[in-house]
Short mmCIF file of C-alpha atoms in Angstrom, two decimals:
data_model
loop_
_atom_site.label_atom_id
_atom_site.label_comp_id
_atom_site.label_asym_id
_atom_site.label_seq_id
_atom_site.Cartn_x
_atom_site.Cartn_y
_atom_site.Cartn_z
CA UNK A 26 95.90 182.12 79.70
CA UNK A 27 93.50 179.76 76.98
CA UNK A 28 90.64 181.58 75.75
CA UNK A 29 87.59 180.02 75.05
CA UNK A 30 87.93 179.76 71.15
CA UNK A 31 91.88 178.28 72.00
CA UNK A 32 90.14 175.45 74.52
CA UNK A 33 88.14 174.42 71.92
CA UNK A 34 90.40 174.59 69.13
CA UNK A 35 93.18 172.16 71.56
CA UNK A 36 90.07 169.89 72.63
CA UNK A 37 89.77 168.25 68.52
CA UNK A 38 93.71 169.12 68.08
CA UNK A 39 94.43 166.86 70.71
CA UNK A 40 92.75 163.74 68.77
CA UNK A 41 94.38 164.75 65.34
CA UNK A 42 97.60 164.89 67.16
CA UNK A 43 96.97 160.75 67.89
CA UNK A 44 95.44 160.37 64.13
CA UNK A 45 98.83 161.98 62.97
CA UNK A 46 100.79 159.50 64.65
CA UNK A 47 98.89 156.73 63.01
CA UNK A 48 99.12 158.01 60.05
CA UNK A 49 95.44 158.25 59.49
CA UNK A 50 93.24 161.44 58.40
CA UNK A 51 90.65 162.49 60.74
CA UNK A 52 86.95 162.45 59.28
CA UNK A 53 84.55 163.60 61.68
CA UNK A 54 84.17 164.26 65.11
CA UNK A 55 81.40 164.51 68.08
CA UNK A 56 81.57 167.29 70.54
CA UNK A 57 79.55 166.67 73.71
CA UNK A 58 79.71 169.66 76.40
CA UNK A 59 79.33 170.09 80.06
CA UNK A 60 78.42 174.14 80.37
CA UNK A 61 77.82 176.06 83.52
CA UNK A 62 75.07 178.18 84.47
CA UNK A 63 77.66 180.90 84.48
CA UNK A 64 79.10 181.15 80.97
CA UNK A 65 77.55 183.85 78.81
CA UNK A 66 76.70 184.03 74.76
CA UNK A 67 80.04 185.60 73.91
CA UNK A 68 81.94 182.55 75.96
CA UNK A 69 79.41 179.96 73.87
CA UNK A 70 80.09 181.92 70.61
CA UNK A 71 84.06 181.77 70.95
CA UNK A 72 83.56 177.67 71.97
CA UNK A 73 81.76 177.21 68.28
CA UNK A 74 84.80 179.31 66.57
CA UNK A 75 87.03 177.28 68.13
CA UNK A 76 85.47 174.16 66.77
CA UNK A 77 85.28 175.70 63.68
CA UNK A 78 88.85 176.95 63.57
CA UNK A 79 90.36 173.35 63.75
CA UNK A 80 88.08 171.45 61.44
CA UNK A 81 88.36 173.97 58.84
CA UNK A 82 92.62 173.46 59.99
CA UNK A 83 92.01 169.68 59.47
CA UNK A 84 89.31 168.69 57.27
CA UNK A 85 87.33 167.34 59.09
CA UNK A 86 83.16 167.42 60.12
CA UNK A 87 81.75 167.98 63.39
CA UNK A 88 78.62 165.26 63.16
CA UNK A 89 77.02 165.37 66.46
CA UNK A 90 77.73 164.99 70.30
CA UNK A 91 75.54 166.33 73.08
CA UNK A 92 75.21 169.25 75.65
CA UNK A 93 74.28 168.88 79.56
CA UNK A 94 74.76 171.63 82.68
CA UNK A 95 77.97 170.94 84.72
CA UNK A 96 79.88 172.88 87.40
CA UNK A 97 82.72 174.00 85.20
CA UNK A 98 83.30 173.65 81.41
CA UNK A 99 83.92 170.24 80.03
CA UNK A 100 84.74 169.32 76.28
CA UNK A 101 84.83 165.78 75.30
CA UNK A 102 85.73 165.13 71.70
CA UNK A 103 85.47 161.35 69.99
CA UNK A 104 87.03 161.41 66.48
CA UNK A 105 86.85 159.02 63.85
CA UNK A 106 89.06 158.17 60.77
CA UNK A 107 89.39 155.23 58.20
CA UNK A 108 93.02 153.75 57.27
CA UNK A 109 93.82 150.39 54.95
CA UNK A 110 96.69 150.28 57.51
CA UNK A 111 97.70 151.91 60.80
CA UNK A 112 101.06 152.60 61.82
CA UNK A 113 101.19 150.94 65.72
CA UNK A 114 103.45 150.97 68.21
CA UNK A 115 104.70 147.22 68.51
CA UNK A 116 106.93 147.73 65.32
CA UNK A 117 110.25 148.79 65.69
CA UNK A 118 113.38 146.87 65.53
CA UNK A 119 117.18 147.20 65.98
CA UNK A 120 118.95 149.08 64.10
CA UNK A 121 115.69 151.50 63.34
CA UNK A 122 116.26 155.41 63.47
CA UNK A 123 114.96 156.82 66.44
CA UNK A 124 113.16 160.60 64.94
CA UNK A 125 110.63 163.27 66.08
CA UNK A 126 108.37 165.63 63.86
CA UNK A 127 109.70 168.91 65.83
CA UNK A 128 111.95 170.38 69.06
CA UNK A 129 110.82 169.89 72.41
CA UNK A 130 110.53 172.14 75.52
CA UNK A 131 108.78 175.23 74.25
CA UNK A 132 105.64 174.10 75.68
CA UNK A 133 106.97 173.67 78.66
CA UNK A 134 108.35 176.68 78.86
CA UNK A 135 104.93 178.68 77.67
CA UNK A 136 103.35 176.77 80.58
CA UNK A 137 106.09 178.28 83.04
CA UNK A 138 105.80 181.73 81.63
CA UNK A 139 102.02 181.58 82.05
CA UNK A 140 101.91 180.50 85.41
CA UNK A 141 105.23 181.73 87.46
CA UNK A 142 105.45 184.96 84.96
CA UNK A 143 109.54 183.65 83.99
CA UNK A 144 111.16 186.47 82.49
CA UNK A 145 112.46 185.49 79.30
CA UNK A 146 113.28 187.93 76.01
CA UNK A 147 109.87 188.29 73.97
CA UNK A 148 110.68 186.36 70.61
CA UNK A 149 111.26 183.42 72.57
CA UNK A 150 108.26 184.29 75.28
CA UNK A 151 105.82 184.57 72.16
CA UNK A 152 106.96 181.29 70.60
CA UNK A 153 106.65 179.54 73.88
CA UNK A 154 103.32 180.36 74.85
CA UNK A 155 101.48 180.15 71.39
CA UNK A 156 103.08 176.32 71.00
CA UNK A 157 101.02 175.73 74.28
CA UNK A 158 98.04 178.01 73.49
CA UNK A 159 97.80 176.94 69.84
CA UNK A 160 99.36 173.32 68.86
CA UNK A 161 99.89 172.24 66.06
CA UNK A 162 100.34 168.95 64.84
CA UNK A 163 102.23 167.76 61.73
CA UNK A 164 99.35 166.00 60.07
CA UNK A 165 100.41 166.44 56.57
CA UNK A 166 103.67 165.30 56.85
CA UNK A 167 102.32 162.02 58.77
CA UNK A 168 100.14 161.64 55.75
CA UNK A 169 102.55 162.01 53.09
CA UNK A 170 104.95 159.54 55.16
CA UNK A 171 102.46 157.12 55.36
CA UNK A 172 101.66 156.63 51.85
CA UNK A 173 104.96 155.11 51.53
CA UNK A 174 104.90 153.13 54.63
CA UNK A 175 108.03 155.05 56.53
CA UNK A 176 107.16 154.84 60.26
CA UNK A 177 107.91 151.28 61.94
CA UNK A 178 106.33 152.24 64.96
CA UNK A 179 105.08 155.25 66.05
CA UNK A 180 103.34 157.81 69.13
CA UNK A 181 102.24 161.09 70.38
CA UNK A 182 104.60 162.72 72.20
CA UNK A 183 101.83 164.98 74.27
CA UNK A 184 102.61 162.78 77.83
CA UNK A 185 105.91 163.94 77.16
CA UNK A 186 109.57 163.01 75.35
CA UNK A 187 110.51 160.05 78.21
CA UNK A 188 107.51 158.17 79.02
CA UNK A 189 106.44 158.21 75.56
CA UNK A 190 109.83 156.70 74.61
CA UNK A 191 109.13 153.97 77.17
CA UNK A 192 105.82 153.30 75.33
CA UNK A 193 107.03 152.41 72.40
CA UNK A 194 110.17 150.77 73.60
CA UNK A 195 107.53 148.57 75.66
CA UNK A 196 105.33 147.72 73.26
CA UNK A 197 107.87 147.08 70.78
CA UNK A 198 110.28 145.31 73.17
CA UNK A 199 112.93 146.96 71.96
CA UNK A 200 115.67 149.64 73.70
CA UNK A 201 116.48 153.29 72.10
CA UNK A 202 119.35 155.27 72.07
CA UNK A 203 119.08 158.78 71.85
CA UNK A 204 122.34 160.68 70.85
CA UNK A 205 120.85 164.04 70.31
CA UNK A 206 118.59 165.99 72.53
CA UNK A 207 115.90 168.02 70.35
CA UNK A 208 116.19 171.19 71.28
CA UNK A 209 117.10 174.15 69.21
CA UNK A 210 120.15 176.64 70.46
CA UNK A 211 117.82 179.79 71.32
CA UNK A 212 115.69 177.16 73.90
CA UNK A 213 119.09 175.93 74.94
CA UNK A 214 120.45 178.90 75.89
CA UNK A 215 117.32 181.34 77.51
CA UNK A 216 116.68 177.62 79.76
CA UNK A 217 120.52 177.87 80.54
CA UNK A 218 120.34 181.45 81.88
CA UNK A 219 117.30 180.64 83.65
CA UNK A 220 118.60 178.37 85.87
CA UNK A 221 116.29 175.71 84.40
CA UNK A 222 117.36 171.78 83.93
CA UNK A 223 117.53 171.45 80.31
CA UNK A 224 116.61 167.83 80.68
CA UNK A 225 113.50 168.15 82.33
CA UNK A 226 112.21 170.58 79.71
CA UNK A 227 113.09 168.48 76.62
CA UNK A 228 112.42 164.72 78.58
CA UNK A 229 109.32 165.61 80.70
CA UNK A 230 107.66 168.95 79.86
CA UNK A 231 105.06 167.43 77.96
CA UNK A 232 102.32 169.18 75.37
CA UNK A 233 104.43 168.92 72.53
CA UNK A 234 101.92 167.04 69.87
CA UNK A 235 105.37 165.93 67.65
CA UNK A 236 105.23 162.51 66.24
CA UNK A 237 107.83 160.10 68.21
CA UNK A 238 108.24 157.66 65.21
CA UNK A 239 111.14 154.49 64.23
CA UNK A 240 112.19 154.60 60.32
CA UNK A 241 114.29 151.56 58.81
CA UNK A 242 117.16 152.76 57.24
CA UNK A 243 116.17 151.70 53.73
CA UNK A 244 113.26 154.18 53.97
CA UNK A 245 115.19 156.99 55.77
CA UNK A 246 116.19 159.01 52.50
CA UNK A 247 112.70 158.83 50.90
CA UNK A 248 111.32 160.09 54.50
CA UNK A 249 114.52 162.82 54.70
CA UNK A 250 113.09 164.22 50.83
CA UNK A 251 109.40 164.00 51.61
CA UNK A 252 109.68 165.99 55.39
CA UNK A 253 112.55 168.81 53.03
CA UNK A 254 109.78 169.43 50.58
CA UNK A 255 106.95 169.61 52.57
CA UNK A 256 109.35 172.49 55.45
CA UNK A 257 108.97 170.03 58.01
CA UNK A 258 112.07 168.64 58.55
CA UNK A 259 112.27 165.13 60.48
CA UNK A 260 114.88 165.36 63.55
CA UNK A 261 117.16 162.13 64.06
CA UNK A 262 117.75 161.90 67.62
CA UNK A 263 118.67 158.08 67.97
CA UNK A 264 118.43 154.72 67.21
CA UNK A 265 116.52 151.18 67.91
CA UNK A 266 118.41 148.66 69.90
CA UNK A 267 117.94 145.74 71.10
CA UNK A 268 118.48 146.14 74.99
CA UNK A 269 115.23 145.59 75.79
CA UNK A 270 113.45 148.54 77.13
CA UNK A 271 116.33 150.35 78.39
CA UNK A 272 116.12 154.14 77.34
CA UNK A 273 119.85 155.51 77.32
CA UNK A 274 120.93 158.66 76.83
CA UNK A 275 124.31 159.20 75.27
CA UNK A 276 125.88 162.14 73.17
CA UNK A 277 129.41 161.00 73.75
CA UNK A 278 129.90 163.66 75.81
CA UNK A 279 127.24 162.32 78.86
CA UNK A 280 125.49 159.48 79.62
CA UNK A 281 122.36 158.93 81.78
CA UNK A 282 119.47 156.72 82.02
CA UNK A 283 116.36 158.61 80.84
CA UNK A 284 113.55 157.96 83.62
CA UNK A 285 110.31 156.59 83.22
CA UNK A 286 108.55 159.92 83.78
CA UNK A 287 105.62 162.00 82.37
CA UNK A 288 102.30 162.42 82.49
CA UNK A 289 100.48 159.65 83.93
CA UNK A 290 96.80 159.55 83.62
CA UNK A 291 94.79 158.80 86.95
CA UNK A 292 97.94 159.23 88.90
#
């Protein structure tokens, strides 16, 4: 369902979505291309709008990269950025609130409209498909939260909710909590009526580009005002502990282990 300008676009959007979570502005980027024989002018000219479509989004300068003949299209992107300080993943401690940039599962749900045609009222269709077709990640607010050091830890959440919990819980050797599922109602219900598990939409869809970040609670108010005045609120959907690695689910009303489960690359 991508066209060729929306492949491109996602291709550097990707990258920022990983500068966001550090915290660091993108600078510039290198482009290399695999192109088949096939492709025509208007293909190549929609590729180069694409490109130009997310730096101008970003601010950032396409420097280089390089162009070769493939069998199908392939778009590598390498990005660079500069930081005094980057927020990593090994950070968080107990007691930490557990928060994400955005709600999950309407990627998910784009991707199962576009490919098994699911039948779902149009505001929501629309909404779905253009979070898969055109992403877009909070940058700005990952900026402006960085200048004042909020984020303990932090990650991209495009392998998905779960695993990327696991991440950080790994790396951090620390256990989360998560009492809140981020979804909003209208998801809720249309995944409800479609017979559709609402936890494998919001856990292990995937393709969301939201920041998956740990805030101490002396910085959580200062974080709370920045996200209100920027329209980006910041979701609370947990907390740190310190059962090491364990990823529990609880809402008072269920409880569940959240699985290790998401995209895994060379799987």
């Amino acid at each position: 369902g991508m066209k060729s300008w929306q492949i491109a676009r996602k291709s550097i959007v990707g990258c920022v979505s990983d500068f966001a979570a550090k915290g660091v502005q993108p600078k510039a980027s290198l482009i290399s291309l695999g192109i088949p024989s096939s492709i025509t002018r208007n293909d190549i000219d929609q590729l180069a709008d694409g490109f130009k479509k997310a730096t101008n989004e970003y601010k950032l300068e396409i420097i280089g990269g390089d162009t070769n003949e493939t069998n199908g299209l392939i778009i590598d992107c390498c990005m660079v950025g500069f930081s005094e300080k980057i927020v990593r993943r090994n950070g968080a401690v107990p007691g930490d609130k557990l928060v994400v940039t955005g709600f999950f599962g309407y990627p998910p749900l784009g991707l199962k409209v576009l490919q098994e045609s699911l039948n779902i009222p149009d505001k929501i269709k629309q909404k779905a498909i253009s979070s898969i077709l055109l992403p877009a990640p909070k940058l700005e607010l990952a900026l402006a939260l960085a200048k004042i050091s909020t984020f303990s830890s932090s990650i991209d959440s495009s392998d998905g909710l779960a695993i990327s919990l696991h991440q950080l819980a790994e790396a951090s050797r620390v256990g989360f909590e998560v009492s809140k599922m981020p979804a909003d109602k209208n998801l809720i219900d249309i995944v409800d009526n479609v017979g559709i598990d609402i936890e494998d939409v919001i856990f292990y869809g995937g393709e969301e580009y939201e920041i998956i970040a740990t805030i101490p609670e002396e910085k959580w108010e200062a974080a709370q005002r920045i996200a209100l005045d920027m329209g980006t609120p910041l979701i609370e959907i947990g907390k740190v502990t310190d059962d090491s690695d364990q990823i529990l689910f609880d809402d008072g009303n269920y409880e569940y282990n959240i699985d290790r489960r998401g995209w895994v690359h060379l799987s």
